[in-house]
XYZ file of C-alpha atoms in Angstrom:
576
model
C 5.049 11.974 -12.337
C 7.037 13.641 -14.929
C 6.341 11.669 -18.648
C 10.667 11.280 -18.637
C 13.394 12.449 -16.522
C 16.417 12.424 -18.820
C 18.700 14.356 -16.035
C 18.525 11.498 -13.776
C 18.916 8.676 -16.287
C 22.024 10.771 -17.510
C 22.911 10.851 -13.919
C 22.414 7.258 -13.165
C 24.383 6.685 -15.925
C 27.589 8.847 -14.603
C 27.328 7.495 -11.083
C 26.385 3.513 -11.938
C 28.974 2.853 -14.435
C 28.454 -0.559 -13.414
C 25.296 -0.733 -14.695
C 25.901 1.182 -18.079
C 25.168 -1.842 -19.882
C 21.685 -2.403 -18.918
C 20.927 -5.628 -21.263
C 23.358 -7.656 -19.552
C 22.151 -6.368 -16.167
C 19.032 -6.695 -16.636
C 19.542 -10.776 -17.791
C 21.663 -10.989 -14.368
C 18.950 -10.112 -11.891
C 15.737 -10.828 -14.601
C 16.717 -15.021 -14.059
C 14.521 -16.215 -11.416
C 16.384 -19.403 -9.548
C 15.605 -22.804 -10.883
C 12.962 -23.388 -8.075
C 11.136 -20.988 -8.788
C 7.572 -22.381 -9.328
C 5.725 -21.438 -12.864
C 1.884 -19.394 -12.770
C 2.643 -18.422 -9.096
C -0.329 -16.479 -9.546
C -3.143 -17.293 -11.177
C -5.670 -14.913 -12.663
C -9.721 -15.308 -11.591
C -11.578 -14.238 -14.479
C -15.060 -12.437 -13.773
C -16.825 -15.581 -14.787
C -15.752 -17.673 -11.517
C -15.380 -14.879 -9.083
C -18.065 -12.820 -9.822
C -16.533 -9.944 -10.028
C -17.835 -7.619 -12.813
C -17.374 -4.510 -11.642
C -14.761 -2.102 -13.663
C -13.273 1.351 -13.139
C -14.310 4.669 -14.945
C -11.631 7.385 -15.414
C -13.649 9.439 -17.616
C -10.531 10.310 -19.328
C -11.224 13.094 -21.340
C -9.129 15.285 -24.042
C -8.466 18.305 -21.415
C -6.482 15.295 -19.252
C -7.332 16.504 -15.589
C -4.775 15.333 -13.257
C -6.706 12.960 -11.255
C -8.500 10.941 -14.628
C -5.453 9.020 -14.930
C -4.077 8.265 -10.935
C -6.832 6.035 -9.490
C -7.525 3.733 -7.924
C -7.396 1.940 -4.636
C -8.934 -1.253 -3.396
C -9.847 -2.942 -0.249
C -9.653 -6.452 1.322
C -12.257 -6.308 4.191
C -13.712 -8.358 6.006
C -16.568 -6.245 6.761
C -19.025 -8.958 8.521
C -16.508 -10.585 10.563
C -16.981 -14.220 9.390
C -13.060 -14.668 8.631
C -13.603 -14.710 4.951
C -12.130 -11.434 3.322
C -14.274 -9.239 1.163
C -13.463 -6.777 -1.255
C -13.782 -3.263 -1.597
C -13.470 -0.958 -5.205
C -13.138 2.749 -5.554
C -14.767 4.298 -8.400
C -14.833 8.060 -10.011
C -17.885 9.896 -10.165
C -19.066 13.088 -10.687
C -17.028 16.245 -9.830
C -16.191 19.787 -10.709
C -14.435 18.665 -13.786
C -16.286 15.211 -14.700
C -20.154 14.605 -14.996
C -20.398 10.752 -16.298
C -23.559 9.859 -18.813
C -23.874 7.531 -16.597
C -24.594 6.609 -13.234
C -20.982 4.661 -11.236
C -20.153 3.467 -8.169
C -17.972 2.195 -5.927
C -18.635 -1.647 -5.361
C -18.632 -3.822 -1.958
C -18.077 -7.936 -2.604
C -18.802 -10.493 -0.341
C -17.093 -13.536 0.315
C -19.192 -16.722 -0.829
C -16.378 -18.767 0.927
C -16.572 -20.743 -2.356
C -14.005 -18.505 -4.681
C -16.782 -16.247 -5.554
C -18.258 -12.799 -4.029
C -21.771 -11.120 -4.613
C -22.139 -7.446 -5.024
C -23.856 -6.619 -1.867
C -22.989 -2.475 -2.521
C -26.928 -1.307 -2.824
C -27.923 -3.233 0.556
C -24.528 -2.043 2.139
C -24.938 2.101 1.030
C -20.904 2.372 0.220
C -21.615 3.507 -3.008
C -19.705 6.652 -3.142
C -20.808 9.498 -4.528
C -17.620 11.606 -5.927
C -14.577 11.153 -7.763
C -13.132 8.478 -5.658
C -9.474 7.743 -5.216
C -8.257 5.070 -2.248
C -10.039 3.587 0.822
C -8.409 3.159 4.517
C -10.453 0.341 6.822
C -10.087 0.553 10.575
C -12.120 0.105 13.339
C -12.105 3.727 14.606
C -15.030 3.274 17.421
C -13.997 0.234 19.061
C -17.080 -2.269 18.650
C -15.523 -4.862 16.430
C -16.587 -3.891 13.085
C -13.963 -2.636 9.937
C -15.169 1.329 8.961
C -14.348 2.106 5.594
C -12.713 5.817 4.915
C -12.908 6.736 1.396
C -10.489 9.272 -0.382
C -11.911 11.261 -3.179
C -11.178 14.394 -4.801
C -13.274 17.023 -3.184
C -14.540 15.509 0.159
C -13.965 12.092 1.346
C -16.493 10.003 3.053
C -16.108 7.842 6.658
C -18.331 4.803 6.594
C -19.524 3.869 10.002
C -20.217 -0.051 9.736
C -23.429 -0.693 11.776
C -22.654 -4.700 12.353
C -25.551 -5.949 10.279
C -24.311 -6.145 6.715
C -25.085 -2.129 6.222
C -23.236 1.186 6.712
C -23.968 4.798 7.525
C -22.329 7.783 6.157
C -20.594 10.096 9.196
C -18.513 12.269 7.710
C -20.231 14.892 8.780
C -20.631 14.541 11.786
C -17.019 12.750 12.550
C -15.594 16.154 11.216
C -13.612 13.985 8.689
C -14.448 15.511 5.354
C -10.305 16.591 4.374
C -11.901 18.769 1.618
C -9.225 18.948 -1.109
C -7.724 16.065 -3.018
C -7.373 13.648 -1.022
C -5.229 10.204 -1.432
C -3.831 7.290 0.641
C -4.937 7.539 4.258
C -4.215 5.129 7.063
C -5.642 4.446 10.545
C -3.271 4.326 13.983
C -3.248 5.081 17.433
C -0.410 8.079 17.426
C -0.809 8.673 20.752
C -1.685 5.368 22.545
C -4.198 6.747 24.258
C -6.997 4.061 23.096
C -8.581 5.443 19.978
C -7.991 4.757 16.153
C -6.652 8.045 14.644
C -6.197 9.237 10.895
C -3.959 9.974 8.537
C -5.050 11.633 5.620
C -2.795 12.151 2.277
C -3.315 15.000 0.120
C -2.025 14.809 -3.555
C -1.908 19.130 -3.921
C -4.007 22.083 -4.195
C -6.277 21.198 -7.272
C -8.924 23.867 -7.272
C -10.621 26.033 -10.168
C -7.776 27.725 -11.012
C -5.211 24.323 -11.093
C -7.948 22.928 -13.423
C -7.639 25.618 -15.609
C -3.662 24.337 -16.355
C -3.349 22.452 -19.287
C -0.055 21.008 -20.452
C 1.313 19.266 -23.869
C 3.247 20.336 -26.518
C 2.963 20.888 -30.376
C 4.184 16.770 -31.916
C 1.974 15.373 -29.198
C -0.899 17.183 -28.085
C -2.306 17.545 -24.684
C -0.786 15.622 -21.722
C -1.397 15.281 -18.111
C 0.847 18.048 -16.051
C 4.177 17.066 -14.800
C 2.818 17.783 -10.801
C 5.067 20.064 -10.217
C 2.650 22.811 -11.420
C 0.716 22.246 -9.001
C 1.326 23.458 -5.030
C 2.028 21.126 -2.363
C -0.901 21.013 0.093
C -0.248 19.488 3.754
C -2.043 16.428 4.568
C -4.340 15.978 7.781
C -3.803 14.412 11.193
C -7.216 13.767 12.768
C -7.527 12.772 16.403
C -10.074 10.561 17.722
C -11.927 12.374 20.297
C -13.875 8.600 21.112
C -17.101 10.084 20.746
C -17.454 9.503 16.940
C -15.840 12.844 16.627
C -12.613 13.745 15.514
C -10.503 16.840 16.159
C -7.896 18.216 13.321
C -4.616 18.702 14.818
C -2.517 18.578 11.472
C -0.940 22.113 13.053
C -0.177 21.270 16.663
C 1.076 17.887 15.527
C 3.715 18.796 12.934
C 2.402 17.080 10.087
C 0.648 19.907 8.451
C 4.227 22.000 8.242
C 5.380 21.075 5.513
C 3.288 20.641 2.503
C 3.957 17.724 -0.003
C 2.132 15.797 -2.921
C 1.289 12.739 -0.943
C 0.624 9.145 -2.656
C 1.289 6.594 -0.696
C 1.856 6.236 3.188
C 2.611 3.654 5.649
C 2.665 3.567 9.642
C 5.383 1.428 11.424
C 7.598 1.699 14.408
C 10.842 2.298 11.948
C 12.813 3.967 14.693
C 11.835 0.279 17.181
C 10.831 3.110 19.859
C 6.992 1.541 20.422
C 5.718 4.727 18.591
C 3.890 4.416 15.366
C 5.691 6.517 12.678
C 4.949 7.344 9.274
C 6.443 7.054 6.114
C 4.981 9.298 3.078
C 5.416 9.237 -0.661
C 5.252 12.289 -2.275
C 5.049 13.121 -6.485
C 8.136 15.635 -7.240
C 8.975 16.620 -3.522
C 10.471 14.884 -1.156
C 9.783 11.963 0.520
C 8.403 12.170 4.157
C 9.621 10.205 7.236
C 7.347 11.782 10.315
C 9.019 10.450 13.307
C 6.631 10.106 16.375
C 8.051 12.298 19.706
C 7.258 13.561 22.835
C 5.665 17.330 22.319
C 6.863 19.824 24.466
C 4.220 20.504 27.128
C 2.637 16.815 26.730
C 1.330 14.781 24.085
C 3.049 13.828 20.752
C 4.239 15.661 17.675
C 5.733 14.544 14.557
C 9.340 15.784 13.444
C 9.962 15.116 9.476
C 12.657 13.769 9.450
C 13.344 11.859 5.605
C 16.161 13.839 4.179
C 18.419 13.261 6.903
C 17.124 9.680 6.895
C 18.174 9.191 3.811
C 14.796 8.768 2.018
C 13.851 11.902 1.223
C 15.432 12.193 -2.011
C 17.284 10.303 -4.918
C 21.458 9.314 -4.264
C 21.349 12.441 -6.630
C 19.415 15.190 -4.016
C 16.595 15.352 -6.633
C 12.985 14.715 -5.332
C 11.398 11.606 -7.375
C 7.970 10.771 -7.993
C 7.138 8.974 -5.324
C 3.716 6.729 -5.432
C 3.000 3.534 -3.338
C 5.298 2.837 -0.477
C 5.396 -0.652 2.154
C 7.812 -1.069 5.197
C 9.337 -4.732 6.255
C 12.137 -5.760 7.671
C 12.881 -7.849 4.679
C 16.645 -8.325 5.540
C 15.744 -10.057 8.743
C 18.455 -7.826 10.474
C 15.468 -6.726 13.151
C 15.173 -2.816 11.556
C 12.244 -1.730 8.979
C 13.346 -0.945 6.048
C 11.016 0.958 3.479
C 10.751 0.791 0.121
C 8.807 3.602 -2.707
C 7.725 2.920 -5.943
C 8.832 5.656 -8.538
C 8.551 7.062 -12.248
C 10.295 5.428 -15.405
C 14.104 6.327 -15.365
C 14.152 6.869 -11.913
C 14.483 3.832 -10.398
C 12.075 1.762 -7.732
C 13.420 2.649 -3.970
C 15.101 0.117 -1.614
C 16.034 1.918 1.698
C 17.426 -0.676 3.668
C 17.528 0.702 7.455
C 21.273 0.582 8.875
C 19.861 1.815 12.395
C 20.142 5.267 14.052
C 17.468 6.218 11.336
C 19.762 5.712 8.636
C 19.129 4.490 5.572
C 20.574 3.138 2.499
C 18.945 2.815 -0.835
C 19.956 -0.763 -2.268
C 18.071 -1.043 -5.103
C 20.749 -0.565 -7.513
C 22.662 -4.151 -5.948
C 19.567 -5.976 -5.108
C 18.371 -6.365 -8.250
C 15.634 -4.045 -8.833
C 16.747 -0.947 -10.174
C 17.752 -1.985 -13.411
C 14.520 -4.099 -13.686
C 12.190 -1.119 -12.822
C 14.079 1.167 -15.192
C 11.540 1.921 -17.748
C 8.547 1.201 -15.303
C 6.235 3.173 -12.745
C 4.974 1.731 -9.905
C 2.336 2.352 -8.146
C 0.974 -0.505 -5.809
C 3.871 -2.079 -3.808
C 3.812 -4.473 -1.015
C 6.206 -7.023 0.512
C 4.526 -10.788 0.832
C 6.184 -14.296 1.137
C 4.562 -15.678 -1.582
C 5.716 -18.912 -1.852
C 5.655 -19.172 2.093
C 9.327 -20.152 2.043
C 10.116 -17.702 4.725
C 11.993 -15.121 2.645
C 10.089 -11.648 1.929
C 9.224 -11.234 -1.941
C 7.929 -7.939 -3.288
C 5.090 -7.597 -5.416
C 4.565 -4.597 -7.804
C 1.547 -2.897 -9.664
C 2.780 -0.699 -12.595
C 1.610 1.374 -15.082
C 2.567 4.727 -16.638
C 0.638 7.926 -15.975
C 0.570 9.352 -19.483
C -1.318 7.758 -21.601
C 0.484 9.343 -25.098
C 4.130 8.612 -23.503
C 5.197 5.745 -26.073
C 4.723 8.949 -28.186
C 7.245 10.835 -26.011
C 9.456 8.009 -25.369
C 9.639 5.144 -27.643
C 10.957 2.478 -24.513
C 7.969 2.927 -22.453
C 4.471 2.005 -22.681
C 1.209 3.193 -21.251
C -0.020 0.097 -19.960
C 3.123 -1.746 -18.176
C 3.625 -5.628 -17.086
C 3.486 -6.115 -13.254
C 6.368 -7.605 -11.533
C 6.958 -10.185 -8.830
C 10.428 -10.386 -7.268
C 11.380 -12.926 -5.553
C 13.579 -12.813 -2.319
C 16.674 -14.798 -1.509
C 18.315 -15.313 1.980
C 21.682 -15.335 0.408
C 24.432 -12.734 1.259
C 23.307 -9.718 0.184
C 19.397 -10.749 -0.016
C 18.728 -9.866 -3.974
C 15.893 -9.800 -5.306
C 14.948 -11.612 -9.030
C 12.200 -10.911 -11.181
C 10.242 -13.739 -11.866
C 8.875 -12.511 -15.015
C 6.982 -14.899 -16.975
C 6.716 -17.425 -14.273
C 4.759 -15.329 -11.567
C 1.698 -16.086 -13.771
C -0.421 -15.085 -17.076
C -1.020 -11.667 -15.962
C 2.522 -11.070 -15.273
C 2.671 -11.412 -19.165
C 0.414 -8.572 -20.182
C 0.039 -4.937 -19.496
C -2.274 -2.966 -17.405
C -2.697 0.411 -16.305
C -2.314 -0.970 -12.688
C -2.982 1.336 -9.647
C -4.121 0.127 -5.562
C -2.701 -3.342 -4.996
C -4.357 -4.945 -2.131
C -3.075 -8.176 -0.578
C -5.416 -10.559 1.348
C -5.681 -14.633 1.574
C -9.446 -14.424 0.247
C -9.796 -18.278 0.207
C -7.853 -18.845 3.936
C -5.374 -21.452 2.022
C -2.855 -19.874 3.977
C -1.239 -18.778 0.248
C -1.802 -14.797 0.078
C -3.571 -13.359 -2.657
C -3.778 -10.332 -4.839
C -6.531 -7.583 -5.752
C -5.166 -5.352 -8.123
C -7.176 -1.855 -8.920
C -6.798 -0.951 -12.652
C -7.507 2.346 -14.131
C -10.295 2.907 -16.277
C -10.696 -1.274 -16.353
C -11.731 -4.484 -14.624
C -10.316 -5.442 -11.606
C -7.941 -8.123 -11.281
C -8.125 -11.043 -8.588
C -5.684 -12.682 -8.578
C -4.966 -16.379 -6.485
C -1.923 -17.760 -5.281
C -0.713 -21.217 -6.203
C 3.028 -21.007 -5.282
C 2.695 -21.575 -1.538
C 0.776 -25.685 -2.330
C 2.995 -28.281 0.132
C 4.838 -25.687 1.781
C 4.015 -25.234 6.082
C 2.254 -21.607 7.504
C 0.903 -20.068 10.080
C -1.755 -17.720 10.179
C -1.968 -14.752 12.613
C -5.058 -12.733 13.543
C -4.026 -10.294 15.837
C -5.893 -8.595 18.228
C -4.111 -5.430 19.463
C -4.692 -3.507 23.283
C -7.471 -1.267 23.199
C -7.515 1.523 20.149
C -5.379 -1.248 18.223
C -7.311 -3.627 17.064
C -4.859 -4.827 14.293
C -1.983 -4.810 16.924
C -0.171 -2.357 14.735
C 3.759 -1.881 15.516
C 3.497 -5.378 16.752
C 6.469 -7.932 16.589
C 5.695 -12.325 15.714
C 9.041 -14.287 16.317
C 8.269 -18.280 15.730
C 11.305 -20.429 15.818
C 12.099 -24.605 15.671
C 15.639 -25.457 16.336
C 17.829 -22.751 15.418
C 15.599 -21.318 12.506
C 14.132 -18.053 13.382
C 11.594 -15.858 11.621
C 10.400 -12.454 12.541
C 7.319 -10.068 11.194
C 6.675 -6.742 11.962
C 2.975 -5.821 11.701
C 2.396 -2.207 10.014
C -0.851 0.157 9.065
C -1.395 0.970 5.576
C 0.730 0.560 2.745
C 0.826 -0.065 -1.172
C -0.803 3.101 -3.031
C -4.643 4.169 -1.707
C -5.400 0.487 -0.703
C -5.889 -1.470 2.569
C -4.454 -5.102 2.824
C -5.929 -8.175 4.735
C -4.522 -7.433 8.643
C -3.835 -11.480 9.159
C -0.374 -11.707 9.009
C 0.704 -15.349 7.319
C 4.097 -16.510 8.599
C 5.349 -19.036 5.502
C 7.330 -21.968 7.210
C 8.521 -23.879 4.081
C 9.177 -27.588 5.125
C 8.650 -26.939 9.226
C 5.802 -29.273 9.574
C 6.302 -27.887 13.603
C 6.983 -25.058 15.656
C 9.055 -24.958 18.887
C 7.565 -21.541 20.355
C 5.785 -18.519 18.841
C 6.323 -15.050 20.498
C 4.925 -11.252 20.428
C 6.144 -8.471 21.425
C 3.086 -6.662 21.707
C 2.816 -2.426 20.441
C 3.613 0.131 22.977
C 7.206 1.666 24.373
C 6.586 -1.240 27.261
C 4.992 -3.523 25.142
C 4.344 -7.129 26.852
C 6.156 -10.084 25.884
C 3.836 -13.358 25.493
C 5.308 -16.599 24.644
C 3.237 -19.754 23.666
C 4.753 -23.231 23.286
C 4.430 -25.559 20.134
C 1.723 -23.155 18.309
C -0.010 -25.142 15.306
C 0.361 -24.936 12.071
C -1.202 -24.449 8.468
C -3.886 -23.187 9.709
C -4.869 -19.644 11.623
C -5.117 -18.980 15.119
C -5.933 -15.667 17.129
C -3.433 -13.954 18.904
C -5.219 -11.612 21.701
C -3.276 -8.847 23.750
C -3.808 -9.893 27.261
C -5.328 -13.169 27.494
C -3.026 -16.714 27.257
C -2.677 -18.685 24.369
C -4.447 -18.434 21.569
C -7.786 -18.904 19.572
């Protein structure tokens, strides 16, 4: 997260002369299309939800790396009653932060009336270090979402006991990832029945990194460009189905080559029936860890991003990669993947032209020249408006906190952006500025985005993680007279969330396809229900999964409902 990266704007400029006149651009692909709907998005205050927990950074004048990259969020439904809850990293105290006061992380339930009630003391998820991001799965099979929290130093694995409480296992789970760790994500790599994890790590940030200060004589101290730092390899942990997991970070190829990991996402990109994994890493390259047979048995992973094509910039220069989301948002039937990146370096677009190809199309779709001057951090794809086109939704906010200092154009605190799709030739994408909604129109040092229909309208909503601030909740009113269909999946055993799993509905000759992935966004966990938007199909004709797995069943059912959600569940008929 360099503060500025003039070689790549000058080389943008050289190689985009297209785009060398970035006003008029900008007013091309800035116009959202006359139907767009005004507030999509409206913003909860604290009042009516609740909600009046906020974030401590403890930013402080030595500007330690982590103070200013947190944090993550969480939509869980933790007691299984179909309502959503929410979940909110905190810092806390650490080698290089002791706060006057006591902090927390905070667990919300679901009223089911639009508000929540901090149920964190009764629950014992408070923390207990300098928290980062938070991963939910349901790694021991018994029908209850575990919460793994990242932190700098040791992370913590909640065990949810089913009765509105959890227990710390870390210890015992042989989970702890000592180091800094970041975006993690739960999947069966293996198939073998058991939730495994994947654990991010930013880079080595020990006693001697937190000696390194950076800054220069007009400014003053500023947060390192990460590239002083080393690249630390992330963790692979298998689950042994005990409680207990094994590290095999070595044997499985994900531990061989070290990176600066932010964001990461688990989907079938290669459309194999293997979960892979896409990684976003902070001034090295981006990692695409494609899932293979291991010689001798087993699997491995093979990195595989710069030959993909998303491993670096059209330039060969690693970016600063942060939150990441895969969809196939082209409706071609491939994954694409997209990665959220510095100021003057463009957000990432990769569409996926097969044979694990990819192209980056953000400069033609519209959202390189509106992401110019911003960083992104939370980014996730969502049909907002449940018109059946794939919009993407962006959290943003510059690292540095003394960069309009550095660089007059760009701001601390940065607007967040919703872009809406189109299904027309070349699928752009327009930012809806203004009209997404009030908090659209302001600026926030935004972080985790978390997406999650908290209200079961069938419109999905947004909790956005804010550093050193409040929260923000906010509710979707775009999607009001248009059709949906609401998906809970339930996956073959060790899958709970059907992960890598393909939903086709169709009526007539209209078609629409969703790919279900782990993960996501920047240290945050998402909702699992998938919400298929319908527009003006008041019916359906047939609904069809291809379940996960190489040899993944095929279930059909005829003239599904809709506006409403049903269960989906891997081996029985129908649906619930």
């Amino acid at each position: 997260m360099s503060p500025f990266n003039r070689r790549t704007f000058l080389q943008w400029l050289v190689a985009a002369p297209a785009l060398t006149q970035p006003l008029a651009a900008a007013r091309a692909f800035a116009s959202p299309p006359a139907a767009a709907p005004p507030g999509a998005f409206a913003t909860v205050p604290a009042a009516a939800s609740g909600i009046h927990w906020r974030h401590v950074a403890g930013l402080s004048p030595q500007k330690f790396e982590p103070e200013t990259n947190g944090p993550g969020c969480a939509f869980v439904d933790y007691d299984n009653d179909g309502w959503p809850d929410i979940y909110l990293v905190n810092s806390g105290p650490c080698a290089f932060y002791q706060p006057p006061h006591p902090l927390r992380n905070a667990l919300y339930h679901n009223n089911r009336d639009g508000t929540f009630t901090d149920v964190t003391a009764r629950a014992s998820v408070g923390g207990g270090g300098y928290g980062m991001g938070v991963a939910v799965g349901d790694y021991d099979g018994d029908g209850y979402p575990d919460l793994y929290v990242t932190q700098v130093g040791r992370a913590i694995l909640y065990h949810n006991n089913g009765d509105g409480t959890f227990t710390d296992v870390t210890e015992r789970a042989g989970v702890a990832a000592p180091g800094w760790t970041t975006s993690a994500v739960w999947f069966d790599y293996d198939q073998d029945g058991k939730l495994d994890l994947f654990v991010g790590q930013f880079a080595l940030f020990g006693p001697e990194q937190q000696k390194i200060r950076c800054g220069n004589a007009e400014v003053g101290r500023l947060y390192c460009r990460p590239s002083v730092y080393p690249p630390a390899p992330s963790w692979l942990f298998h689950n042994n189905g005990d409680g207990t997991f094994t590290d095999v970070s070595q044997e499985s190829g994900i531990a061989a080559v070290p990176g600066k990991a932010w964001g990461v996402v688990a989907a079938d990109v290669d459309g194999d029936g293997w979960l892979d994994l896409f990684v976003a890493n902070d001034t090295v390259r981006n990692f695409l860890f494609l899932n293979r047979p291991a010689p001798g048995g087993g699997r491995r992973f093979v990195e595989a991003g710069a030959l993909a094509g998303v491993g670096y910039s059209a330039f060969g220069l690693a970016r600063s990669g942060m939150g990441v989301d895969a969809a196939d948002y082209n409706q071609d039937g491939k994954i694409d993947l997209c990665v959220g990146n510095l100021d003057h370096e463009n957000f990432s677009l990769y569409r996926n032209d097969g044979g694990n190809v990819f192209t980056d199309v953000a400069p033609t779709d519209g959202l390189a020249t509106a992401t110019f001057l911003i960083s992104t951090w939370g980014a996730k794809f969502l049909d907002f408006d449940n018109d059946g086109v794939l919009d993407l939704l962006l959290a943003n906010g510059h690292p540095e906190t003394s960069i309009a200092k550095i660089d007059p154009g760009v701001t601390y605190r940065e607007p967040m952006q919703l872009f809406r799709g189109s299904a027309a030739a070349g699928h752009p994408f327009h930012d809806m500025g203004a009209a997404a909604g009030p908090a659209f129109t302001r600026r926030y040092a935004a972080r985790g985005l978390a997406l999650g229909d908290y209200d079961n309208d069938g419109a999905v909503d947004a909790l956005v993680a804010v550093n050193n601030a409040a929260p923000l909740l906010l509710r979707n009113q775009a999607a009001r007279g248009q059709h949906w269909l609401g998906l809970r999946l339930r996956g073959p055993r060790g899958n709970p969330d059907a992960l890598g799993a393909k939903v086709t509905v169709a009526t007539g000759a209209w078609r629409l396809h969703r790919f279900q992935v782990g993960g996501g966004s920047f240290m945050s966990s998402c909702d699992p229900r998938m919400v298929l938007g319908l527009g003006p199909r008041a019916k359906l004709d047939w609904l069809e999964i291809r379940w996960p797995g190489p040899h993944g069943a095929v279930q059909r059912i005829a003239r599904p409902p809709v506006d409403r959600y049903i269960t989906l569940t891997h081996g029985q008929p129908g649906w619930q």
